[in-house]
């Protein structure tokens, strides 16, 4: 979805953070006061009732560069690698544009068969819903390549592997036959197609020795889909808690499907982490559900904070629950999307009132073991998970996983493992996941005005995360409560509200963490004041698409104290501010026509230390389609302190020619998802939702057919491309 559509009106990127985020001491005082009130006789119910008050607002030589892979690269001084391509121009063409000397091919597009015997994409919406369990899903997003040798993970192999990819959402208008009604009750085949077009695709790839192109092995059982019907296990504190009890599993241990899977993560042990982002918007609750006598106050608070509001239809709500299946035995596939109380049980064993609590997690999938049930790692918190990016592993030291919650004014988190890294765990799949991701500490970030930062622990019983309902109306009765209500816990401890945290990544050369703050078009400067880490509030200069806030976004970075993954403090600065080059006021990083961009989203350090930046923009799309840039970065503190309209902040050294535009996509798309083979010679990138602003009868893009057919009338399709150099050399350098 383009930014404009994402943000208004149909997006959970909306601000659902009502907290004032008072200083910790004030929060503590409030909670102590509340506790005293309860102790002295005020009922818990009354305290909970007060809780409603605060909640209404609301990127030919076969031997020139050896790419370091598994081993941590030797720290390299800036300048040892440098960008080796000429920056390309901005573009509004319905084509993928690359620098001279580069080429791409389409690996697979929406609806393409993944298995032998499945019919080809017909371009008329005639494919059955069920067939999508064997077709590429829609809106390909983050992805990771897992090299394969003799059936085992080998991160040094570049000719064979499993590519795992997310399918974040769908372009509903291009999935069905023209003229087919989307009215409710929904058509069963349509709903199944839409559901199956979500989830995750895993494809075994082999490089054809003759053509040099990757081909999907349709016979391999490593080529498969994970859909919304795939059974998963909840792992960590939320498993078996009251929050996860559903009609599907009265024990609260099982869930079905990874939903709105956005960013990803590749664990040091070789599994795939997929982040559930705007999952809440798929659920509907009837008006009055909050006042149902069976609805607990803690659930009301929880649903409100995560934007699952009674009596409203959210942007991703497809009405799937309205399907009347031909076989009544399939009712459970559809009824689950109605999160209203429809049963009579006290605990939710007879309906799906808690179904939404089984979403919002990082989900671990073993790409090399099709029979391993995916696990939802609840220790990593519940939020609009963008993705999850590990620290550089060091033997004998804990690992950190950095995460962002992508909605306006939400937070940046990290999870620190209790177990210390043992390289012998590489290749051991979900068993390693159980070791590292089922015990540890979750933290949320506070960015201070002096350029320092603090990681605040989100552990039950600490930092006032106690079993007393405060004005937010949610008592932290257990670690399960802290995690299922991660956002509320972060509010409570006074975390810093950010301009929509999207992707993060860790510099392989020095361990510094970078995170995109994509934009905050309406919230910053209005509902939430500017601060040092989110310092901008201005009007979009040309096109005037947005008034106020931070329309072009920025990339923040931080260095952990003493370079320790488990540090509780850090230093930060802003690596680069997005801007239009001709904006004399807000172009703080002095971008030029060669590297100006808006709304950074996807972000990835390749193993050589090149940073790839991808955009999902709505503020500069009058001038250019979305793009990918490459950068050689410096380090935290290499710039200067500046003042932006009176707000002090810290800016990195201007990137100058160390930041270059590498790719521009077709119309109405977002560029997202990026990985390379270990030899650095093939790069996978997703072109997501081309033509998204079109309708079933009026297309705004015909990509990828438009690449070779200027008069194309075909439907636009999200697709994965493979970028190579025409001389067969390494990419980017
Ligand atoms: Fe799925 Fe926040 O982008
Ligand atoms: Ca603009
Ligand atoms: Ca994104
Ligand atoms: Ca985005």
XYZ file of C-alpha atoms and ligand atoms in Angstrom:
739
model
C 0.000 0.000 0.000
C 1.248 3.445 -0.709
C 1.818 5.648 2.215
C -1.135 7.805 1.456
C -3.513 4.859 1.471
C -1.775 3.267 4.409
C -2.142 6.230 6.591
C -5.557 7.490 6.015
C -8.059 6.239 6.437
C -7.503 2.518 6.349
C -4.382 1.857 8.314
C -3.338 0.690 11.709
C -0.380 2.968 11.151
C -2.775 5.325 12.754
C -1.897 6.462 16.184
C -3.514 4.231 18.755
C -1.080 5.342 21.415
C -3.018 7.412 23.869
C -0.316 7.619 26.498
C 1.052 10.899 27.641
C 4.220 9.070 28.567
C 4.854 10.998 31.658
C 8.246 10.712 33.188
C 8.755 7.450 35.009
C 8.562 9.050 38.393
C 5.178 10.523 37.609
C 3.893 7.192 36.366
C 5.210 5.532 39.472
C 3.484 8.052 41.652
C 0.255 7.514 39.774
C 0.425 3.745 40.124
C 1.345 3.962 43.776
C -1.555 6.281 44.280
C -3.853 3.875 42.463
C -2.575 0.958 44.518
C -3.235 2.854 47.679
C -6.711 3.644 46.468
C -7.387 -0.017 45.856
C -5.866 -1.090 49.113
C -7.971 1.428 50.922
C -11.184 0.098 49.524
C -11.734 1.541 46.063
C -12.676 -1.432 43.974
C -10.516 -2.685 41.185
C -13.533 -2.302 38.963
C -13.641 1.390 39.633
C -9.966 1.706 38.883
C -10.449 -0.133 35.628
C -13.370 2.061 34.747
C -11.105 5.077 35.072
C -8.902 3.334 32.566
C -11.122 4.235 29.658
C -10.486 7.915 30.154
C -7.078 8.169 28.571
C -7.937 5.960 25.654
C -10.298 7.972 23.547
C -7.739 10.202 21.822
C -6.519 8.584 19.815
C 17.803 -2.384 -0.534
C 32.737 -9.856 -14.400
C 35.032 -10.559 -12.285
C 34.334 -13.777 -10.521
C 37.002 -13.313 -7.931
C 37.435 -9.752 -6.860
C 35.571 -9.678 -3.585
C 35.198 -12.416 -1.064
C 32.028 -11.755 0.845
C 32.344 -12.604 4.492
C 29.347 -14.626 5.524
C 28.998 -16.644 8.668
C 32.003 -15.270 10.449
C 31.839 -11.743 11.748
C 33.669 -9.578 9.257
C 36.880 -7.931 10.335
C 36.166 -4.307 11.106
C 37.002 -2.315 8.028
C 37.732 1.366 7.906
C 35.325 3.405 5.841
C 36.741 3.708 2.354
C 37.915 0.120 2.019
C 34.700 -0.603 0.143
C 33.154 2.031 -2.050
C 30.129 2.234 -4.283
C 30.940 1.238 -7.866
C 27.941 2.458 -9.833
C 26.617 5.756 -11.064
C 23.482 7.026 -9.352
C 20.361 6.826 -11.530
C 17.701 9.448 -12.105
C 14.289 9.552 -10.499
C 11.566 7.989 -12.669
C 7.817 7.895 -13.166
C 7.956 5.139 -15.802
C 6.144 1.848 -15.356
C 9.478 0.027 -15.325
C 12.263 -1.052 -13.035
C 15.256 1.229 -13.582
C 18.827 0.187 -12.721
C 22.321 1.637 -13.227
C 24.244 0.969 -16.432
C 25.754 -2.507 -16.377
C 22.926 -4.046 -14.332
C 20.024 -6.264 -15.381
C 17.138 -8.062 -13.740
C 14.764 -10.927 -14.372
C 11.451 -11.790 -12.749
C 11.794 -14.859 -10.576
C 8.090 -15.190 -9.854
C 5.000 -12.991 -9.751
C 1.678 -13.090 -7.925
C -0.200 -16.298 -8.683
C 2.660 -18.087 -10.422
C 2.620 -21.856 -9.880
C 5.048 -23.169 -7.255
C 4.232 -26.802 -7.853
C 4.119 -29.018 -10.944
C 0.654 -29.458 -12.412
C -0.689 -26.084 -11.268
C -2.081 -24.004 -14.104
C -0.315 -20.829 -15.212
C -1.579 -17.373 -14.188
C -4.449 -16.591 -16.552
C -4.686 -12.836 -15.921
C -8.426 -13.049 -15.450
C -8.846 -13.941 -11.770
C -9.986 -17.459 -12.605
C -7.475 -19.262 -10.372
C -9.213 -21.016 -7.500
C -8.725 -19.955 -3.926
C -7.481 -23.399 -2.971
C -4.828 -23.315 -5.714
C -3.101 -20.453 -3.905
C -1.656 -22.955 -1.439
C 0.549 -23.819 -4.446
C 0.981 -20.354 -5.949
C 3.069 -17.309 -5.068
C 1.100 -15.067 -2.743
C 0.499 -11.345 -3.119
C 2.487 -8.327 -1.901
C 5.861 -10.049 -1.554
C 7.713 -8.236 1.219
C 10.814 -9.093 3.262
C 12.820 -12.162 2.268
C 15.953 -14.085 3.149
C 18.059 -16.555 1.166
C 19.306 -19.676 2.956
C 22.154 -21.367 1.044
C 21.895 -25.138 0.781
C 24.532 -27.863 0.525
C 23.623 -31.542 0.660
C 20.309 -30.664 2.238
C 21.785 -28.544 5.040
C 22.029 -24.824 5.584
C 25.330 -23.447 4.296
C 25.551 -19.708 4.228
C 28.501 -19.803 1.817
C 26.556 -21.462 -1.008
C 25.326 -19.163 -3.804
C 23.953 -21.612 -6.388
C 21.248 -23.394 -4.394
C 19.082 -22.382 -1.499
C 15.674 -21.669 -0.041
C 14.266 -18.187 -0.465
C 11.696 -17.395 2.218
C 9.394 -14.454 1.616
C 6.506 -12.706 3.299
C 3.174 -11.854 1.731
C 2.088 -8.834 3.652
C -1.251 -7.983 2.130
C -3.306 -8.204 -1.063
C -4.505 -5.989 -3.900
C -8.026 -7.324 -3.738
C -9.045 -5.564 -6.957
C -6.659 -7.653 -9.081
C -7.358 -11.089 -7.588
C -10.866 -11.797 -8.807
C -12.737 -11.888 -12.121
C -13.813 -8.407 -13.227
C -17.277 -7.610 -12.021
C -17.339 -10.157 -9.246
C -19.026 -8.701 -6.205
C -17.148 -8.220 -2.967
C -20.420 -7.891 -1.069
C -21.042 -9.619 2.224
C -21.648 -12.395 2.914
C -18.386 -12.962 1.080
C -18.032 -15.556 -1.631
C -16.214 -18.555 -0.147
C -13.762 -19.041 -3.048
C -12.846 -15.343 -2.993
C -12.250 -15.353 0.745
C -10.091 -18.470 0.533
C -8.054 -16.917 -2.287
C -7.520 -13.751 -0.280
C -6.558 -15.681 2.837
C -4.189 -17.980 0.943
C -2.538 -15.029 -0.831
C -1.286 -13.985 2.621
C 1.344 -15.747 4.704
C 4.795 -16.908 3.648
C 6.292 -18.590 0.564
C 9.385 -20.780 0.705
C 10.938 -21.778 -2.629
C 13.916 -24.005 -3.264
C 16.050 -22.302 -5.898
C 18.790 -23.709 -8.102
C 20.952 -21.671 -10.433
C 20.758 -22.982 -13.990
C 24.363 -23.533 -15.061
C 23.569 -22.608 -18.668
C 21.278 -19.603 -18.322
C 22.777 -18.436 -15.042
C 19.237 -17.799 -13.788
C 17.617 -19.116 -10.650
C 14.765 -21.569 -11.156
C 12.174 -22.752 -8.656
C 12.347 -26.466 -7.869
C 8.642 -27.266 -8.055
C 9.193 -30.899 -7.091
C 11.010 -30.196 -3.842
C 9.091 -30.367 -0.588
C 11.192 -27.369 0.494
C 9.032 -25.372 -1.928
C 5.885 -24.690 0.031
C 3.425 -22.175 1.386
C 2.562 -21.159 4.900
C -0.933 -19.727 4.945
C -3.453 -18.411 7.437
C -4.613 -21.993 8.002
C -1.166 -23.336 8.913
C -1.136 -24.546 12.511
C 1.513 -22.949 14.704
C 2.587 -23.160 18.321
C 2.629 -20.292 20.707
C 5.961 -20.309 22.547
C 6.984 -18.292 25.573
C 4.904 -16.766 28.345
C 1.704 -16.156 26.359
C 1.392 -19.885 25.607
C -1.289 -21.415 27.734
C -2.341 -18.084 29.239
C -5.935 -16.950 29.528
C -5.296 -14.466 26.732
C -4.760 -17.221 24.134
C -7.764 -19.445 24.874
C -9.864 -19.921 21.739
C -12.495 -22.274 20.451
C -9.749 -23.738 18.260
C -7.546 -24.561 21.244
C -9.022 -24.338 24.709
C -5.506 -24.724 26.169
C -4.213 -21.539 24.537
C -1.196 -23.286 23.064
C -1.960 -23.251 19.348
C -2.524 -20.574 16.745
C -3.206 -20.605 13.024
C -1.359 -18.558 10.415
C 1.144 -15.718 10.174
C -0.812 -12.599 9.226
C 0.204 -9.386 7.436
C 3.781 -10.609 7.438
C 5.980 -7.615 6.755
C 9.678 -7.465 7.687
C 11.692 -10.540 8.538
C 14.820 -11.673 10.317
C 17.434 -14.319 9.755
C 18.610 -15.947 12.954
C 22.288 -16.781 13.488
C 21.222 -20.423 13.635
C 19.583 -20.312 10.191
C 15.841 -19.913 10.652
C 13.415 -17.334 9.290
C 11.586 -14.854 11.491
C 8.484 -13.284 10.006
C 6.856 -10.239 11.595
C 3.095 -9.859 11.917
C 2.374 -6.182 11.287
C -1.142 -4.866 10.683
C -2.910 -8.019 11.873
C -5.393 -6.222 14.103
C -7.152 -4.660 11.147
C -8.430 -8.024 9.875
C -10.720 -8.508 12.824
C -14.191 -7.141 13.360
C -16.034 -6.661 16.591
C -19.702 -5.772 16.739
C -20.905 -2.541 18.282
C -21.533 -3.092 21.969
C -18.931 -5.834 22.320
C -17.067 -3.765 24.888
C -20.123 -3.705 27.152
C -20.898 -7.404 26.863
C -20.956 -8.632 30.467
C -18.563 -11.412 29.491
C -15.992 -8.944 28.162
C -13.259 -8.354 30.721
C -12.003 -4.859 31.362
C -8.444 -5.918 30.555
C -9.626 -7.105 27.140
C -11.354 -3.818 26.452
C -8.133 -1.959 27.239
C -6.070 -4.359 25.175
C -8.268 -4.208 22.091
C -8.426 -0.452 22.243
C -4.663 -0.010 22.517
C -4.176 -2.306 19.490
C -6.895 -0.584 17.457
C -9.398 -3.444 17.340
C -12.410 -1.316 17.979
C -15.968 -2.474 18.455
C -18.451 -1.285 15.838
C -15.927 -0.226 13.212
C -14.604 -1.783 10.018
C -10.831 -1.441 9.723
C -8.807 -1.128 6.521
C -7.725 -4.770 6.251
C -11.108 -6.144 7.263
C -12.240 -8.249 4.295
C -15.351 -9.601 5.972
C -14.028 -13.141 5.810
C -16.096 -14.143 8.810
C -19.287 -13.548 6.821
C -18.625 -16.530 4.550
C -21.240 -19.252 4.772
C -19.145 -22.253 3.748
C -20.617 -24.963 1.528
C -19.342 -27.483 4.059
C -20.311 -26.433 7.565
C -17.251 -28.269 8.866
C -15.176 -25.379 7.463
C -16.950 -22.726 9.554
C -13.938 -22.492 11.885
C -11.778 -21.095 9.026
C -14.005 -18.062 8.726
C -15.697 -17.522 12.092
C -12.294 -16.815 13.680
C -12.148 -13.371 12.051
C -15.036 -12.210 14.195
C -13.414 -11.243 17.491
C -16.735 -10.457 19.139
C -18.083 -12.455 22.026
C -20.678 -14.778 20.519
C -20.397 -17.649 22.999
C -21.552 -18.052 26.560
C -18.349 -19.206 28.245
C -16.574 -17.125 30.839
C -13.151 -17.924 29.410
C -13.604 -17.822 25.633
C -13.559 -21.544 24.959
C -16.573 -21.325 22.670
C -15.781 -18.402 20.383
C -12.902 -16.323 18.960
C -12.998 -13.345 21.318
C -9.263 -13.912 21.989
C -8.241 -14.835 18.438
C -6.501 -11.475 17.901
C -4.288 -12.248 20.912
C -2.779 -15.104 18.901
C -1.397 -12.558 16.395
C 1.152 -9.746 16.577
C 4.246 -11.863 17.135
C 7.555 -12.731 15.526
C 7.000 -16.168 14.008
C 9.936 -18.542 13.583
C 9.921 -20.887 10.565
C 12.592 -23.474 9.749
C 13.087 -23.061 5.994
C 14.778 -26.458 5.738
C 12.249 -28.507 7.668
C 8.782 -28.527 6.106
C 7.363 -30.664 8.895
C 8.448 -28.366 11.731
C 5.473 -26.419 13.048
C 6.183 -22.675 13.054
C 6.459 -21.066 16.478
C 5.180 -17.700 17.570
C 7.891 -16.311 19.855
C 5.849 -14.354 22.343
C 8.901 -13.240 24.371
C 9.634 -10.780 21.526
C 6.456 -8.890 22.322
C 3.136 -8.259 20.625
C 2.901 -5.232 18.365
C 2.708 -4.216 14.702
C 5.970 -6.097 14.249
C 7.889 -4.749 11.277
C 10.714 -7.301 11.545
C 13.497 -8.559 13.807
C 17.226 -8.047 13.311
C 19.927 -9.819 15.330
C 23.085 -8.295 16.745
C 26.380 -9.559 15.334
C 26.797 -12.895 17.112
C 29.750 -13.307 19.456
C 30.486 -16.691 21.005
C 29.811 -16.720 24.736
C 27.818 -13.474 24.670
C 24.054 -12.877 24.647
C 22.315 -12.042 21.379
C 20.088 -9.028 20.900
C 17.190 -8.836 18.460
C 16.116 -5.310 17.471
C 12.512 -4.598 16.544
C 10.191 -1.751 15.606
C 6.455 -1.314 16.094
C 5.206 0.357 12.904
C 2.453 2.701 13.776
C 2.609 6.382 14.413
C 4.124 7.212 17.745
C 5.033 3.644 18.615
C 8.307 2.302 19.971
C 11.644 0.594 19.277
C 12.399 -2.615 21.216
C 15.109 -5.175 21.740
C 15.059 -8.685 23.130
C 18.218 -9.940 24.818
C 18.680 -13.688 25.079
C 19.352 -15.384 28.399
C 21.410 -18.022 26.594
C 24.815 -17.013 25.262
C 25.710 -17.634 21.652
C 27.204 -21.005 20.787
C 28.157 -21.346 17.087
C 27.549 -25.097 17.438
C 23.823 -24.254 17.354
C 24.019 -23.179 13.721
C 21.760 -25.330 11.603
C 19.768 -26.806 14.462
C 16.482 -25.164 13.511
C 13.658 -24.504 15.924
C 15.477 -26.314 18.742
C 17.951 -23.437 18.732
C 14.996 -21.080 18.614
C 13.665 -22.708 21.765
C 17.061 -22.144 23.410
C 17.503 -18.491 22.488
C 14.010 -17.121 22.070
C 12.094 -18.710 24.929
C 13.999 -16.976 27.723
C 15.433 -13.501 27.974
C 14.536 -9.876 28.555
C 12.485 -7.493 26.473
C 13.428 -3.801 26.510
C 11.961 -0.654 25.014
C 13.986 2.383 23.960
C 14.006 5.853 25.431
C 15.904 8.437 23.374
C 17.202 11.272 25.525
C 17.662 14.876 24.487
C 21.425 14.752 25.101
C 22.037 12.067 22.466
C 22.067 9.216 24.939
C 19.470 6.520 25.215
C 18.185 4.015 27.710
C 16.782 0.502 27.333
C 13.960 0.078 29.812
C 13.182 -3.453 30.927
C 9.692 -4.819 30.373
C 9.616 -7.484 33.013
C 6.664 -8.271 35.207
C 7.181 -6.868 38.672
C 9.777 -4.344 37.586
C 9.485 -0.742 36.468
C 5.992 -0.614 37.830
C 4.668 -3.366 35.599
C 2.566 -4.697 38.406
C -0.869 -6.227 38.813
C -2.696 -2.983 39.371
C -4.844 -1.443 36.709
C -3.903 2.176 36.179
C -5.531 4.776 34.015
C -4.789 2.633 30.977
C -7.053 0.011 32.494
C -4.714 -2.911 32.050
C -3.205 -4.763 34.989
C 0.150 -6.466 34.464
C -0.775 -9.660 36.247
C 2.011 -11.795 34.769
C 4.760 -11.754 32.142
C 2.116 -13.049 29.728
C 0.132 -9.875 30.398
C 3.215 -7.695 29.922
C 3.867 -9.360 26.550
C 0.336 -9.565 25.186
C 0.035 -5.906 26.172
C 3.566 -4.888 25.130
C 2.437 -1.484 23.907
C 0.759 -0.690 27.185
C 3.824 -1.828 29.112
C 5.999 0.458 26.982
C 3.600 3.335 27.635
C 3.852 2.691 31.339
C 7.639 2.875 31.487
C 7.837 6.106 29.485
C 9.359 4.925 26.196
C 9.962 7.444 23.384
C 7.257 7.705 20.754
C 8.856 7.393 17.325
C 7.955 8.474 13.769
C 6.789 4.978 12.726
C 9.659 2.518 13.171
C 9.989 0.358 10.049
C 13.044 -1.829 9.290
C 16.237 -2.072 11.281
C 19.599 -3.624 10.603
C 22.963 -4.046 12.277
C 26.193 -2.839 10.705
C 28.326 -5.983 10.297
C 31.456 -3.858 10.635
C 30.814 -2.184 13.962
C 27.534 -3.462 15.439
C 25.723 -0.122 15.240
C 21.970 -0.420 14.764
C 20.069 1.540 12.100
C 16.299 1.924 11.986
C 14.065 3.695 9.499
C 11.474 6.081 10.865
C 9.389 6.227 7.741
C 7.236 9.288 8.402
C 4.716 10.722 10.777
C 2.592 12.847 8.527
C 0.004 13.948 10.925
C 0.985 12.950 14.409
C 4.322 14.631 15.042
C 3.956 18.148 16.226
C 0.253 17.755 16.881
C -0.702 14.778 19.011
C 2.928 14.291 20.010
C 5.490 17.095 20.331
C 8.764 17.022 18.431
C 11.731 15.726 20.390
C 15.448 15.308 19.746
C 15.083 11.905 18.060
C 11.966 12.897 16.100
C 12.713 16.573 15.526
C 10.774 17.569 12.430
C 7.322 19.044 11.921
C 6.811 20.705 8.519
C 4.605 20.739 5.454
C 5.373 18.581 2.424
C 7.021 21.111 0.084
C 5.952 20.126 -3.450
C 2.719 18.341 -4.148
C 1.544 19.400 -0.725
C 0.285 15.956 0.044
C 0.726 16.319 3.738
C 0.461 19.172 6.131
C 2.596 19.031 9.227
C 4.434 16.179 10.879
C 7.413 14.422 9.331
C 6.418 13.703 5.708
C 9.807 12.447 4.469
C 11.089 10.421 7.417
C 14.600 9.783 8.677
C 16.988 6.990 9.641
C 18.139 6.897 13.219
C 21.105 4.856 14.420
C 22.524 3.911 17.755
C 25.646 2.411 19.263
C 25.252 0.173 22.297
C 27.355 1.179 25.287
C 30.726 -0.645 25.153
C 29.407 -2.421 22.013
C 27.510 -4.893 24.174
C 24.281 -6.405 22.854
C 22.914 -6.501 26.378
C 23.820 -2.921 27.249
C 21.133 -0.881 28.928
C 22.245 2.411 27.397
C 23.339 3.693 24.000
C 24.335 6.774 22.018
C 22.332 7.831 18.989
C 22.215 10.228 16.066
C 20.247 10.605 12.850
C 22.173 9.000 9.988
C 20.158 10.805 7.307
C 17.023 12.863 6.970
C 14.749 12.123 3.980
C 13.938 15.222 1.906
C 13.249 16.591 -1.525
C 16.533 17.991 -2.875
C 15.037 21.362 -3.780
C 13.685 21.908 -0.291
C 16.025 24.570 1.014
C 14.676 24.390 4.544
C 14.079 20.740 5.431
C 16.849 19.056 3.424
C 18.998 18.760 6.512
C 21.372 16.083 5.154
C 21.997 18.091 1.960
C 20.661 15.419 -0.367
C 21.002 16.047 -4.121
C 19.132 14.945 -7.240
C 21.336 11.830 -7.140
C 20.217 10.625 -3.769
C 17.130 12.420 -2.506
C 14.408 10.172 -1.203
C 11.340 10.150 0.975
C 9.890 7.659 3.420
C 12.641 5.118 4.053
C 11.205 1.725 4.938
C 13.217 -1.395 3.977
C 16.789 -1.337 5.311
C 19.585 -3.912 5.074
C 23.324 -4.037 5.626
C 24.869 -6.536 3.267
C 27.806 -8.558 4.647
C 30.293 -6.091 3.115
C 28.834 -3.230 5.074
C 26.849 -1.592 2.266
C 23.563 -0.185 3.536
C 20.537 -0.628 1.232
C 17.583 1.719 1.748
C 14.151 1.077 0.221
C 11.228 3.477 0.119
C 7.474 3.210 0.578
C 6.480 6.754 -0.110
C 3.492 8.979 -0.696
C 5.035 12.445 -0.309
C 7.419 12.451 -3.321
C 5.519 10.156 -5.710
C 4.459 13.149 -7.799
C 8.129 13.321 -8.824
C 9.373 9.745 -8.619
C 8.265 6.192 -8.034
C 9.616 4.394 -4.991
C 13.277 3.434 -5.006
C 16.276 1.690 -3.483
C 19.538 3.425 -2.619
C 22.923 2.132 -1.489
C 25.208 3.778 1.035
C 28.559 3.537 2.699
C 27.938 4.824 6.165
C 30.043 6.362 8.848
C 29.336 5.941 12.528
C 27.370 7.432 15.359
C 28.717 10.851 16.265
C 30.490 11.617 12.972
C 28.298 14.643 12.390
C 27.124 17.559 14.415
C 24.518 18.936 16.733
C 21.966 21.024 14.897
C 18.798 22.902 15.678
C 15.627 22.327 13.671
C 13.088 25.064 14.251
C 14.391 25.369 17.787
C 14.544 21.630 18.436
C 18.044 20.337 19.158
C 19.033 17.092 17.448
C 22.135 15.186 16.310
C 22.822 14.675 12.629
C 25.384 12.294 11.092
C 27.901 13.489 8.527
C 26.153 14.383 5.272
C 26.232 11.250 3.086
C 27.205 13.075 -0.136
C 28.279 10.637 -2.887
C 28.417 7.761 -0.413
C 24.636 7.563 -0.874
C 23.437 6.740 -4.406
C 20.149 5.819 -6.056
C 20.410 2.225 -7.364
C 16.880 1.294 -8.414
C 13.565 2.994 -9.155
C 10.432 0.857 -9.374
C 7.295 0.933 -11.541
C 4.129 2.908 -10.845
C 2.303 2.733 -7.550
C 4.686 0.244 -6.022
C 6.746 -0.046 -2.891
C 10.281 -1.436 -3.013
C 10.758 -3.897 -0.199
C 12.631 -7.066 0.644
C 16.300 -7.501 -0.182
C 18.928 -10.199 0.170
C 21.951 -11.411 -1.813
C 23.646 -14.688 -2.493
C 26.872 -15.155 -0.540
C 29.048 -14.353 -3.565
C 27.380 -10.957 -3.814
C 26.453 -11.563 -7.461
C 22.668 -12.003 -7.270
C 20.322 -9.724 -5.369
C 16.665 -10.517 -4.662
C 14.267 -7.560 -4.427
C 10.489 -7.402 -4.184
C 8.388 -5.029 -6.253
C 5.324 -4.803 -4.066
C 1.836 -3.828 -5.167
C 2.508 -2.052 -8.526
C -0.663 -0.233 -9.560
C -2.014 -0.270 -6.074
C -4.036 2.875 -6.586
C -5.903 1.383 -9.538
C -9.252 -0.361 -9.628
C -10.485 -3.670 -11.041
C -11.331 -1.884 -14.288
C -8.815 0.963 -14.390
C -5.209 -0.165 -13.855
C -2.528 2.364 -12.946
C 0.293 -0.082 -13.787
C 0.734 -3.120 -16.012
C 4.021 -4.168 -14.499
C 5.809 -6.546 -15.046
C 4.232 -6.985 -18.515
C 4.850 -3.281 -19.139
C 8.607 -3.944 -19.218
C 8.308 -5.508 -22.693
C 4.870 -4.392 -23.833
C 4.238 -0.671 -23.926
C 0.589 -1.275 -24.873
C 0.005 -3.866 -22.140
C -3.492 -4.281 -20.789
C -2.525 -6.880 -18.223
C -3.034 -6.751 -14.497
C -0.208 -5.409 -12.349
C 1.419 -8.092 -10.195
C 3.726 -7.994 -7.213
C 6.877 -9.877 -8.159
C 10.321 -10.912 -6.976
C 13.183 -9.831 -9.221
C 16.763 -11.071 -9.348
C 19.337 -8.354 -10.083
C 22.718 -9.246 -11.578
C 25.565 -7.398 -13.268
C 25.822 -7.907 -16.991
C 29.513 -8.692 -16.511
C 28.703 -11.165 -13.736
C 30.452 -9.147 -11.058
C 29.491 -8.285 -7.544
C 26.621 -5.926 -6.948
C 27.006 -2.384 -5.784
C 30.771 -2.129 -5.524
Fe 4.763 -3.525 6.303
Fe 5.495 -1.100 8.079
O 5.577 -1.898 6.504
Ca 6.098 16.282 -2.022
Ca 7.601 -1.778 5.631
Ca 5.852 1.681 4.968
